[in-house]
GROMACS .gro file of C-alpha atoms in nm:
model
  443
    1MET     CA    1   8.706   6.865  12.503
    2SER     CA    2   8.368   6.899  12.246
    3ARG     CA    3   8.138   7.200  12.308
    4SER     CA    4   7.900   6.983  12.353
    5SER     CA    5   8.116   6.846  12.742
    6GLU     CA    6   8.181   7.175  12.776
    7ARG     CA    7   7.813   7.329  12.794
    8SER     CA    8   7.794   7.081  13.175
    9ARG     CA    9   8.001   7.332  13.371
   10LEU     CA   10   7.782   7.518  13.473
   11PRO     CA   11   7.510   7.362  13.597
   12GLY     CA   12   7.181   7.547  13.685
   13VAL     CA   13   7.277   7.805  13.333
   14ILE     CA   14   7.248   7.538  13.086
   15PRO     CA   15   7.290   7.149  13.214
   16ALA     CA   16   7.393   6.994  12.966
   17GLN     CA   17   7.207   6.788  12.666
   18ALA     CA   18   7.259   6.420  12.601
   19GLY     CA   19   7.291   6.339  12.247
   20VAL     CA   20   7.444   6.756  12.185
   21ASP     CA   21   7.696   6.768  11.992
   22ASP     CA   22   7.833   7.022  11.695
   23THR     CA   23   7.516   7.079  11.499
   24ARG     CA   24   7.391   7.299  11.780
   25PRO     CA   25   7.250   7.606  11.666
   26PRO     CA   26   7.482   7.881  11.788
   27VAL     CA   27   7.312   8.039  12.119
   28VAL     CA   28   7.326   8.414  12.252
   29LEU     CA   29   7.259   8.637  12.567
   30VAL     CA   30   7.014   8.818  12.588
   31VAL     CA   31   7.047   9.091  12.832
   32GLY     CA   32   6.855   9.328  13.030
   33THR     CA   33   6.623   9.493  13.305
   34PHE     CA   34   6.351   9.212  13.288
   35ASP     CA   35   6.175   9.447  13.557
   36THR     CA   36   6.121   9.737  13.338
   37LYS     CA   37   6.228   9.661  13.003
   38GLU     CA   38   6.040   9.236  12.975
   39VAL     CA   39   5.892   9.321  12.664
   40GLU     CA   40   6.120   9.499  12.477
   41LEU     CA   41   6.365   9.241  12.630
   42ASP     CA   42   6.123   8.930  12.506
   43MET     CA   43   6.093   9.097  12.132
   44LEU     CA   44   6.471   9.142  12.049
   45ALA     CA   45   6.484   8.735  12.125
   46LYS     CA   46   6.166   8.596  11.969
   47GLU     CA   47   6.319   8.833  11.669
   48VAL     CA   48   6.687   8.655  11.783
   49GLU     CA   49   6.520   8.347  11.741
   50SER     CA   50   6.372   8.381  11.431
   51LEU     CA   51   6.665   8.373  11.296
   52GLY     CA   52   6.758   8.061  11.373
   53VAL     CA   53   6.975   8.120  11.702
   54SER     CA   54   6.900   8.010  12.017
   55VAL     CA   55   6.812   8.227  12.341
   56VAL     CA   56   6.969   8.235  12.705
   57LEU     CA   57   6.814   8.538  12.912
   58MET     CA   58   6.967   8.730  13.230
   59ASP     CA   59   6.832   8.959  13.400
   60THR     CA   60   7.037   9.235  13.581
   61SER     CA   61   6.780   9.430  13.810
   62ALA     CA   62   6.924   9.611  14.054
   63ARG     CA   63   6.570   9.625  14.179
   64GLY     CA   64   6.281   9.446  14.219
   65TRP     CA   65   6.412   9.054  14.456
   66SER     CA   66   6.058   8.982  14.568
   67GLY     CA   67   5.897   9.035  14.286
   68PRO     CA   68   5.736   8.734  14.056
   69ARG     CA   69   5.991   8.543  13.814
   70PRO     CA   70   5.956   8.761  13.437
   71THR     CA   71   5.688   8.547  13.232
   72VAL     CA   72   5.866   8.534  12.938
   73VAL     CA   73   6.139   8.271  12.988
   74GLU     CA   74   5.854   8.008  12.856
   75GLY     CA   75   6.147   7.725  12.837
   76ARG     CA   76   6.463   7.927  12.795
   77HIS     CA   77   6.721   7.909  12.962
   78PHE     CA   78   6.739   8.221  13.276
   79ILE     CA   79   7.034   8.317  13.450
   80SER     CA   80   6.863   8.523  13.786
   81GLN     CA   81   6.961   8.892  13.979
   82GLU     CA   82   6.996   8.540  14.213
   83ARG     CA   83   7.272   8.427  14.055
   84LEU     CA   84   7.457   8.767  13.973
   85ALA     CA   85   7.457   8.775  14.280
   86MET     CA   86   7.561   8.536  14.438
   87ALA     CA   87   7.882   8.540  14.213
   88GLY     CA   88   7.957   8.808  14.322
   89GLY     CA   89   7.940   8.680  14.645
   90HIS     CA   90   7.676   8.862  14.816
   91THR     CA   91   7.322   8.683  14.836
   92ALA     CA   92   6.929   8.853  14.704
   93GLU     CA   93   6.856   8.975  15.024
   94SER     CA   94   7.179   9.241  15.076
   95VAL     CA   95   7.206   9.341  14.725
   96ASP     CA   96   6.813   9.429  14.753
   97ALA     CA   97   6.898   9.616  15.078
   98LEU     CA   98   7.208   9.897  14.936
   99PRO     CA   99   7.143  10.147  14.776
  100ARG     CA  100   7.041  10.218  14.409
  101GLY     CA  101   7.425  10.262  14.318
  102GLU     CA  102   7.633   9.978  14.580
  103ALA     CA  103   7.362   9.737  14.388
  104VAL     CA  104   7.437   9.782  14.073
  105SER     CA  105   7.856   9.802  14.186
  106ALA     CA  106   7.752   9.427  14.286
  107LEU     CA  107   7.551   9.276  13.968
  108ARG     CA  108   7.805   9.445  13.803
  109ALA     CA  109   8.052   9.260  13.902
  110GLY     CA  110   7.854   8.866  13.916
  111ALA     CA  111   7.760   8.972  13.577
  112SER     CA  112   8.145   9.005  13.485
  113ASP     CA  113   8.221   8.606  13.640
  114VAL     CA  114   7.977   8.483  13.525
  115ILE     CA  115   7.989   8.614  13.107
  116VAL     CA  116   8.306   8.544  13.121
  117GLY     CA  117   8.265   8.197  13.249
  118LEU     CA  118   7.954   8.154  12.941
  119VAL     CA  119   8.174   8.277  12.668
  120ARG     CA  120   8.558   8.076  12.854
  121ASP     CA  121   8.288   7.713  12.826
  122GLY     CA  122   8.217   7.777  12.519
  123ILE     CA  123   7.797   7.813  12.565
  124ILE     CA  124   7.765   8.116  12.407
  125ASP     CA  125   7.799   8.255  12.091
  126GLY     CA  126   7.730   8.649  12.163
  127VAL     CA  127   7.555   8.819  12.362
  128VAL     CA  128   7.368   9.118  12.311
  129CYS     CA  129   7.267   9.387  12.607
  130MET     CA  130   6.956   9.628  12.556
  131GLY     CA  131   6.838   9.915  12.827
  132GLY     CA  132   6.989  10.235  12.949
  133ALA     CA  133   7.217  10.329  13.243
  134GLY     CA  134   7.138   9.934  13.340
  135THR     CA  135   7.436   9.862  13.031
  136HIS     CA  136   7.645   9.975  13.251
  137ILE     CA  137   7.586   9.680  13.451
  138VAL     CA  138   7.704   9.492  13.197
  139GLY     CA  139   8.003   9.658  13.016
  140PRO     CA  140   8.290   9.564  13.168
  141ALA     CA  141   8.211   9.213  13.121
  142LEU     CA  142   8.148   9.254  12.777
  143GLN     CA  143   8.548   9.447  12.793
  144LEU     CA  144   8.701   9.073  12.950
  145LEU     CA  145   8.596   8.936  12.641
  146PRO     CA  146   8.834   8.798  12.335
  147VAL     CA  147   8.802   9.008  12.022
  148GLY     CA  148   8.558   8.822  11.809
  149PHE     CA  149   8.354   8.803  12.059
  150PRO     CA  150   8.041   8.862  11.921
  151LYS     CA  151   7.899   9.207  12.171
  152LEU     CA  152   7.651   9.466  12.085
  153VAL     CA  153   7.508   9.732  12.328
  154VAL     CA  154   7.150   9.899  12.178
  155SER     CA  155   7.078  10.174  12.439
  156PRO     CA  156   6.943  10.527  12.385
  157LEU     CA  157   7.254  10.686  12.557
  158ALA     CA  158   7.517  10.555  12.322
  159SER     CA  159   7.435  10.931  12.145
  160GLY     CA  160   7.539  11.272  12.085
  161SER     CA  161   7.878  11.398  12.202
  162ARG     CA  162   7.833  11.170  12.501
  163THR     CA  163   8.095  10.914  12.578
  164PHE     CA  164   8.095  10.548  12.374
  165GLU     CA  165   8.416  10.458  12.694
  166PRO     CA  166   8.156  10.282  12.948
  167TYR     CA  167   8.084  10.007  12.662
  168VAL     CA  168   8.350   9.988  12.438
  169GLY     CA  169   8.732  10.015  12.588
  170ILE     CA  170   8.933   9.870  12.406
  171LYS     CA  171   8.777   9.568  12.247
  172ASP     CA  172   8.529   9.496  11.954
  173VAL     CA  173   8.143   9.625  12.100
  174ALA     CA  174   7.998   9.706  11.846
  175VAL     CA  175   7.664   9.952  11.959
  176ILE     CA  176   7.345  10.069  11.799
  177HIS     CA  177   7.169  10.382  11.904
  178SER     CA  178   6.839  10.290  11.991
  179VAL     CA  179   6.697  10.701  11.853
  180ALA     CA  180   6.380  10.595  12.061
  181ASP     CA  181   6.339  10.524  12.445
  182ILE     CA  182   6.351  10.123  12.482
  183ILE     CA  183   5.936  10.187  12.658
  184GLY     CA  184   5.752   9.980  12.473
  185ILE     CA  185   5.765   9.889  12.104
  186ASN     CA  186   5.630  10.115  11.865
  187ALA     CA  187   5.755  10.144  11.472
  188ILE     CA  188   6.053  10.356  11.567
  189THR     CA  189   6.233  10.099  11.811
  190ALA     CA  190   6.058   9.745  11.657
  191GLU     CA  191   6.250   9.853  11.386
  192VAL     CA  192   6.563   9.893  11.615
  193TYR     CA  193   6.515   9.570  11.793
  194ARG     CA  194   6.501   9.397  11.502
  195SER     CA  195   6.797   9.480  11.325
  196ALA     CA  196   7.022   9.399  11.673
  197ALA     CA  197   6.884   9.093  11.637
  198GLY     CA  198   6.996   9.090  11.291
  199TYR     CA  199   7.341   9.171  11.404
  200ILE     CA  200   7.371   8.962  11.713
  201ALA     CA  201   7.214   8.681  11.541
  202GLY     CA  202   7.463   8.663  11.217
  203ALA     CA  203   7.734   8.792  11.378
  204ALA     CA  204   7.729   8.469  11.653
  205ILE     CA  205   7.667   8.288  11.340
  206GLN     CA  206   7.946   8.406  11.186
  207TYR     CA  207   8.142   8.279  11.496
  208GLN     CA  208   8.050   7.914  11.570
  209ARG     CA  209   8.144   7.861  11.189
  210ARG     CA  210   8.492   8.016  11.283
  211SER     CA  211   8.563   7.792  11.576
  212LYS     CA  212   8.442   7.469  11.408
  213SER     CA  213   8.671   7.616  11.168
  214ALA     CA  214   9.028   7.792  11.341
  215VAL     CA  215   9.342   7.719  11.132
  216PRO     CA  216   9.684   7.770  11.335
  217ARG     CA  217   9.805   8.098  11.416
  218ARG     CA  218  10.049   8.251  11.260
  219PRO     CA  219  10.369   8.438  11.426
  220THR     CA  220  10.192   8.772  11.484
  221VAL     CA  221  10.419   9.136  11.494
  222ALA     CA  222  10.178   9.425  11.663
  223VAL     CA  223  10.307   9.804  11.564
  224CYS     CA  224  10.117  10.132  11.635
  225MET     CA  225  10.089  10.379  11.400
  226ASN     CA  226   9.958  10.714  11.266
  227GLY     CA  227  10.001  10.928  10.953
  228ASN     CA  228  10.222  11.054  11.010
  229THR     CA  229  10.419  10.680  10.995
  230THR     CA  230  10.201  10.512  10.704
  231ALA     CA  231  10.460  10.574  10.500
  232ALA     CA  232  10.696  10.357  10.641
  233LEU     CA  233  10.491  10.104  10.826
  234MET     CA  234  10.328   9.991  10.470
  235ILE     CA  235  10.648   9.907  10.351
  236ALA     CA  236  10.673   9.656  10.678
  237ARG     CA  237  10.351   9.555  10.652
  238ASP     CA  238  10.399   9.355  10.337
  239GLN     CA  239  10.790   9.266  10.435
  240LEU     CA  240  10.665   9.082  10.743
  241GLU     CA  241  10.358   8.940  10.569
  242ALA     CA  242  10.605   8.759  10.279
  243ARG     CA  243  10.786   8.627  10.556
  244GLY     CA  244  10.476   8.458  10.744
  245TYR     CA  245  10.393   8.694  11.012
  246ASP     CA  246  10.054   8.827  11.061
  247PHE     CA  247  10.066   9.205  11.069
  248VAL     CA  248   9.840   9.369  11.309
  249ALA     CA  249   9.871   9.755  11.335
  250PHE     CA  250   9.662   9.898  11.587
  251HIS     CA  251   9.581  10.365  11.534
  252ALA     CA  252   9.770  10.612  11.803
  253ASN     CA  253   9.482  10.738  11.918
  254GLY     CA  254   9.539  10.651  12.329
  255VAL     CA  255   9.295  10.365  12.306
  256GLY     CA  256   9.505  10.275  12.073
  257GLY     CA  257   9.842  10.250  12.208
  258ARG     CA  258   9.605  10.033  12.592
  259ALA     CA  259   9.435   9.797  12.305
  260LEU     CA  260   9.795   9.724  12.154
  261GLU     CA  261   9.899   9.659  12.547
  262ASP     CA  262   9.627   9.429  12.640
  263ALA     CA  263   9.689   9.266  12.332
  264VAL     CA  264  10.062   9.175  12.406
  265SER     CA  265   9.950   9.148  12.785
  266GLY     CA  266   9.695   8.844  12.659
  267GLY     CA  267   9.953   8.705  12.468
  268GLY     CA  268   9.870   8.689  12.144
  269ILE     CA  269  10.163   8.867  11.984
  270ASP     CA  270  10.472   8.769  11.944
  271VAL     CA  271  10.670   9.083  11.906
  272VAL     CA  272  10.615   9.465  11.923
  273ILE     CA  273  10.709   9.713  11.615
  274ASP     CA  274  10.669  10.026  11.846
  275PHE     CA  275  10.684  10.267  11.558
  276THR     CA  276  10.485  10.530  11.670
  277LEU     CA  277  10.508  10.653  12.037
  278THR     CA  278  10.339  11.055  12.037
  279GLU     CA  279  10.105  10.832  12.347
  280LEU     CA  280  10.423  10.935  12.563
  281SER     CA  281  10.429  11.243  12.457
  282GLY     CA  282  10.004  11.316  12.492
  283ARG     CA  283  10.100  11.120  12.834
  284LEU     CA  284  10.379  11.440  12.969
  285VAL     CA  285  10.235  11.685  12.802
  286GLY     CA  286   9.886  11.675  12.762
  287GLY     CA  287   9.568  11.635  12.479
  288LEU     CA  288   9.375  11.418  12.366
  289MET     CA  289   9.580  11.098  12.350
  290ASP     CA  290   9.699  10.974  12.669
  291PRO     CA  291   9.707  10.580  12.659
  292GLY     CA  292   9.729  10.589  13.087
  293PRO     CA  293  10.070  10.512  13.255
  294HIS     CA  294  10.084  10.225  13.127
  295ARG     CA  295  10.188  10.288  12.745
  296LEU     CA  296  10.567  10.116  12.667
  297GLU     CA  297  10.525   9.862  12.954
  298ALA     CA  298  10.332   9.516  12.836
  299ALA     CA  299  10.605   9.403  12.597
  300GLY     CA  300  10.905   9.396  12.835
  301ALA     CA  301  10.720   9.295  13.045
  302ALA     CA  302  10.637   8.944  12.895
  303GLY     CA  303  10.988   8.962  12.792
  304ILE     CA  304  10.871   8.969  12.405
  305PRO     CA  305  11.155   9.100  12.107
  306GLN     CA  306  11.043   9.453  12.126
  307ILE     CA  307  11.194   9.722  11.828
  308VAL     CA  308  11.085  10.081  11.982
  309VAL     CA  309  11.137  10.443  11.721
  310PRO     CA  310  11.059  10.776  11.857
  311GLY     CA  311  10.838  10.773  11.617
  312CYS     CA  312  10.605  11.196  11.673
  313VAL     CA  313  10.752  11.179  11.987
  314ASP     CA  314  10.788  11.553  11.880
  315PHE     CA  315  10.417  11.697  11.884
  316ILE     CA  316  10.094  11.628  12.166
  317THR     CA  317   9.749  11.612  11.950
  318THR     CA  318   9.496  11.875  11.978
  319GLY     CA  319   9.154  11.927  11.937
  320SER     CA  320   9.072  12.222  11.671
  321MET     CA  321   9.368  12.480  11.590
  322ASP     CA  322   9.118  12.718  11.817
  323VAL     CA  323   9.135  12.503  12.117
  324ALA     CA  324   9.478  12.423  12.061
  325GLN     CA  325   9.569  12.795  12.020
  326ARG     CA  326   9.421  12.867  12.355
  327GLU     CA  327   9.572  12.561  12.518
  328PHE     CA  328   9.874  12.629  12.436
  329PRO     CA  329   9.915  12.920  12.386
  330GLY     CA  330  10.228  13.054  12.153
  331ARG     CA  331  10.427  12.662  12.027
  332THR     CA  332  10.414  12.579  11.685
  333TYR     CA  333  10.121  12.383  11.487
  334PHE     CA  334  10.055  12.188  11.213
  335ALA     CA  335   9.681  12.172  11.139
  336HIS     CA  336   9.617  11.768  11.081
  337ASN     CA  337   9.311  11.871  10.945
  338PRO     CA  338   8.971  12.089  11.079
  339GLU     CA  339   8.941  11.857  11.381
  340LEU     CA  340   9.276  11.779  11.514
  341THR     CA  341   9.606  11.983  11.524
  342LEU     CA  342   9.949  11.868  11.614
  343VAL     CA  343  10.108  12.130  11.883
  344ARG     CA  344  10.550  12.106  11.894
  345LEU     CA  345  10.690  11.964  12.232
  346THR     CA  346  10.966  12.211  12.381
  347ALA     CA  347  11.332  12.072  12.374
  348GLU     CA  348  11.257  12.028  12.753
  349GLU     CA  349  10.943  11.841  12.707
  350MET     CA  350  11.149  11.629  12.455
  351ARG     CA  351  11.417  11.527  12.718
  352GLN     CA  352  11.160  11.465  12.985
  353VAL     CA  353  10.952  11.253  12.710
  354GLY     CA  354  11.386  11.045  12.705
  355LEU     CA  355  11.355  11.037  13.036
  356MET     CA  356  11.013  10.853  13.036
  357MET     CA  357  11.031  10.602  12.777
  358ALA     CA  358  11.426  10.484  12.907
  359GLU     CA  359  11.283  10.412  13.214
  360LYS     CA  360  11.007  10.208  13.089
  361LEU     CA  361  11.273  10.096  12.867
  362ASN     CA  362  11.526   9.964  13.093
  363ALA     CA  363  11.243   9.744  13.292
  364ALA     CA  364  11.185   9.497  12.976
  365THR     CA  365  11.305   9.137  13.045
  366GLY     CA  366  11.352   9.061  12.633
  367THR     CA  367  11.566   9.187  12.405
  368VAL     CA  368  11.455   9.559  12.295
  369ALA     CA  369  11.663   9.752  12.007
  370VAL     CA  370  11.605  10.152  11.967
  371TYR     CA  371  11.638  10.299  11.574
  372ILE     CA  372  11.668  10.676  11.588
  373PRO     CA  373  11.627  10.840  11.262
  374ARG     CA  374  11.851  11.157  11.287
  375ASN     CA  375  11.666  11.384  11.005
  376GLY     CA  376  11.259  11.378  11.219
  377PHE     CA  377  11.000  11.222  11.362
  378SER     CA  378  10.717  11.308  11.184
  379VAL     CA  379  10.597  11.442  10.859
  380PRO     CA  380  10.706  11.818  10.955
  381ASP     CA  381  10.953  11.782  11.156
  382ARG     CA  382  11.179  11.775  10.877
  383GLU     CA  383  11.387  12.020  10.733
  384GLY     CA  384  11.231  12.280  10.602
  385GLY     CA  385  10.858  12.142  10.784
  386VAL     CA  386  10.706  12.409  11.027
  387PHE     CA  387  10.833  12.142  11.312
  388TRP     CA  388  11.155  12.096  11.205
  389ASP     CA  389  11.394  12.179  11.552
  390PRO     CA  390  11.699  11.980  11.601
  391GLU     CA  391  11.755  12.101  11.891
  392ALA     CA  392  11.434  12.013  12.078
  393ASP     CA  393  11.528  11.626  11.855
  394LYS     CA  394  11.918  11.624  11.964
  395ALA     CA  395  11.723  11.698  12.362
  396PHE     CA  396  11.561  11.416  12.278
  397VAL     CA  397  11.809  11.159  12.155
  398ALA     CA  398  12.056  11.346  12.484
  399ALA     CA  399  11.778  11.183  12.731
  400LEU     CA  400  11.685  10.843  12.632
  401THR     CA  401  12.036  10.794  12.469
  402ASP     CA  402  12.250  10.860  12.831
  403ALA     CA  403  11.936  10.763  13.108
  404LEU     CA  404  11.916  10.382  12.866
  405ASP     CA  405  12.079  10.059  12.979
  406PRO     CA  406  12.392   9.950  12.855
  407ARG     CA  407  12.231   9.577  12.705
  408ILE     CA  408  11.995   9.819  12.537
  409SER     CA  409  12.118   9.827  12.158
  410VAL     CA  410  12.114  10.221  12.002
  411VAL     CA  411  12.116  10.265  11.629
  412GLU     CA  412  12.090  10.643  11.506
  413LEU     CA  413  12.059  10.709  11.153
  414ASP     CA  414  12.088  11.006  10.960
  415ARG     CA  415  11.723  10.938  10.811
  416HIS     CA  416  11.405  11.035  10.828
  417ILE     CA  417  11.139  10.861  11.032
  418ASN     CA  418  10.951  10.750  10.681
  419ASP     CA  419  11.263  10.670  10.433
  420PRO     CA  420  11.234  10.337  10.276
  421GLU     CA  421  11.622  10.299  10.361
  422PHE     CA  422  11.485  10.331  10.729
  423ILE     CA  423  11.262  10.120  10.802
  424GLY     CA  424  11.497   9.958  10.580
  425ARG     CA  425  11.758   9.862  10.790
  426ILE     CA  426  11.456   9.763  11.083
  427LEU     CA  427  11.363   9.508  10.822
  428ASP     CA  428  11.791   9.401  10.765
  429ASP     CA  429  11.759   9.362  11.161
  430PHE     CA  430  11.441   9.198  11.231
  431ASP     CA  431  11.544   8.873  11.261
  432SER     CA  432  11.856   8.895  11.425
  433VAL     CA  433  11.702   9.071  11.722
  434VAL     CA  434  11.404   8.801  11.721
  435GLY     CA  435  11.627   8.569  11.687
  436ARG     CA  436  11.810   8.648  12.043
  437LEU     CA  437  11.544   8.669  12.191
  438ALA     CA  438  11.443   8.284  12.082
  439ALA     CA  439  11.781   8.185  12.182
  440ALA     CA  440  11.799   8.276  12.533
  441SER     CA  441  11.398   8.139  12.577
  442ALA     CA  442  11.505   7.824  12.465
  443GLY     CA  443  11.789   7.857  12.726
   0.00000   0.00000   0.00000
C-alpha cells in the first residue's frame, strides 16, 4: 500500500487527496494546549513549515471546551480536544465536567489512540509536543511509537534533578529544556522554538527518506552489557556481525533491561544473549538498577533462543561511596566511578538470585542455554579481586543449577567471564543453539 492511499484511513483528520504520492513533503504533528499556548505553538508550527515540512495541529487543552477554535489553524489540519475525548471513549462535555486530573487522564488515552493511528497509517513523520505539565498527556503516546520515529518534547520541566521517565520511558524520545517558561515569544524562547523546529523537521525529513528506501532486516542478536562485560561482548560483536547478524547492545542499568524486553516483545529480536544480569540482583536487593518485575521473561515467552550468562549478578549498583556505605553498611564495595559504587552480594542473596533466575528460565518456551564462568562474574570478582568470594558464587551456581529444568543446557567453564576462551565457547556453540530452535519451529 502506498503512503498516499494510507492517508485515507482516518477521515476527519487528514482527508485523502487525489494525486498525492510519495513526493509529498514530510508531515509533523505539533501538539500542545492551545488554550494557553496558542501563540507559542503557532510560532513553532511556522518555523517547521519554513523548512519545507507540513504541519498537523493537535490540541490537548484539558479545559476551554466551549471556547473558540484556535485562530492559528489557518487551513492546517487540526485535531481538536473533542476528537481526543471521543477517541478515549468520552464526550467533550463529560471530560469538561471531570476534575482536572481525571480530564488529563481521559485526554491522555485519546491522544495515545490518535497518535498511534497517525503513525501506523503513515500520515505523519514526526511529533513535537511543547508545554509544561500538559506534555504529560502526550508522554505515554510517544513511548508507544517505534524506535526511529522522531519524537520531541520541549518543556521547562525537563531540567535539573527532575526525572526524565515521564517523557522518555524506554524509547528514543528527544527532550529539549525550554530554559524559560513557555509563555510568550522573547529573546530566549524564540531561539528555543527555532531550534526545536529544526530538530523535528530534520528528523522528519530523514525518517521519510528512510521509509522510502527501507532495506531488508538482518537477523538481530540482542545482548545486555555494562562496563564489566564489555571486553567479552566486543569479541562477540565482531564475530556475530561477520556472520551476518545485527548486534544490538542494551545497557544493564534498569532502563536498558526494560528496553531489551520491549524490543523482544515487539518482534524485532531473533536471538538474545543475556550476558549481564546484575539487574536481577538490583530487583532483589536494591540499588539503582531495578528493571521491574519482568526482566528475563520476554524471550522465553516469545520462544526465541536464549543464551544466558550470570554476568555481574555478584553486585548491585548504588550512588557514591558515602551513599553505598549508608544504605548498605558493612559490605564490600568497589568504586566504579565517583558517582557509582558497586556493592557485593552475600552468599544468601546470591542463592536467592539463582532461584529467581531459574524460575524465569524454566518458564521459557524456546531453547535456553546457560553458560557459567566459575572463575568470576565481573571485573572485581576474580581471584585477588575485591569481590572474589568463591563461596558466594558457589551458592548462586548451586541454587541455579539445582532448580533449573533438566531440558535447559548448562555449561560450566573454569574461566573468568571476560576470558576470550569463555566467550569463544559460546560463539562456537551459537549456531547449534539457534539451530535447535529453528528446527523445532519449522516442525
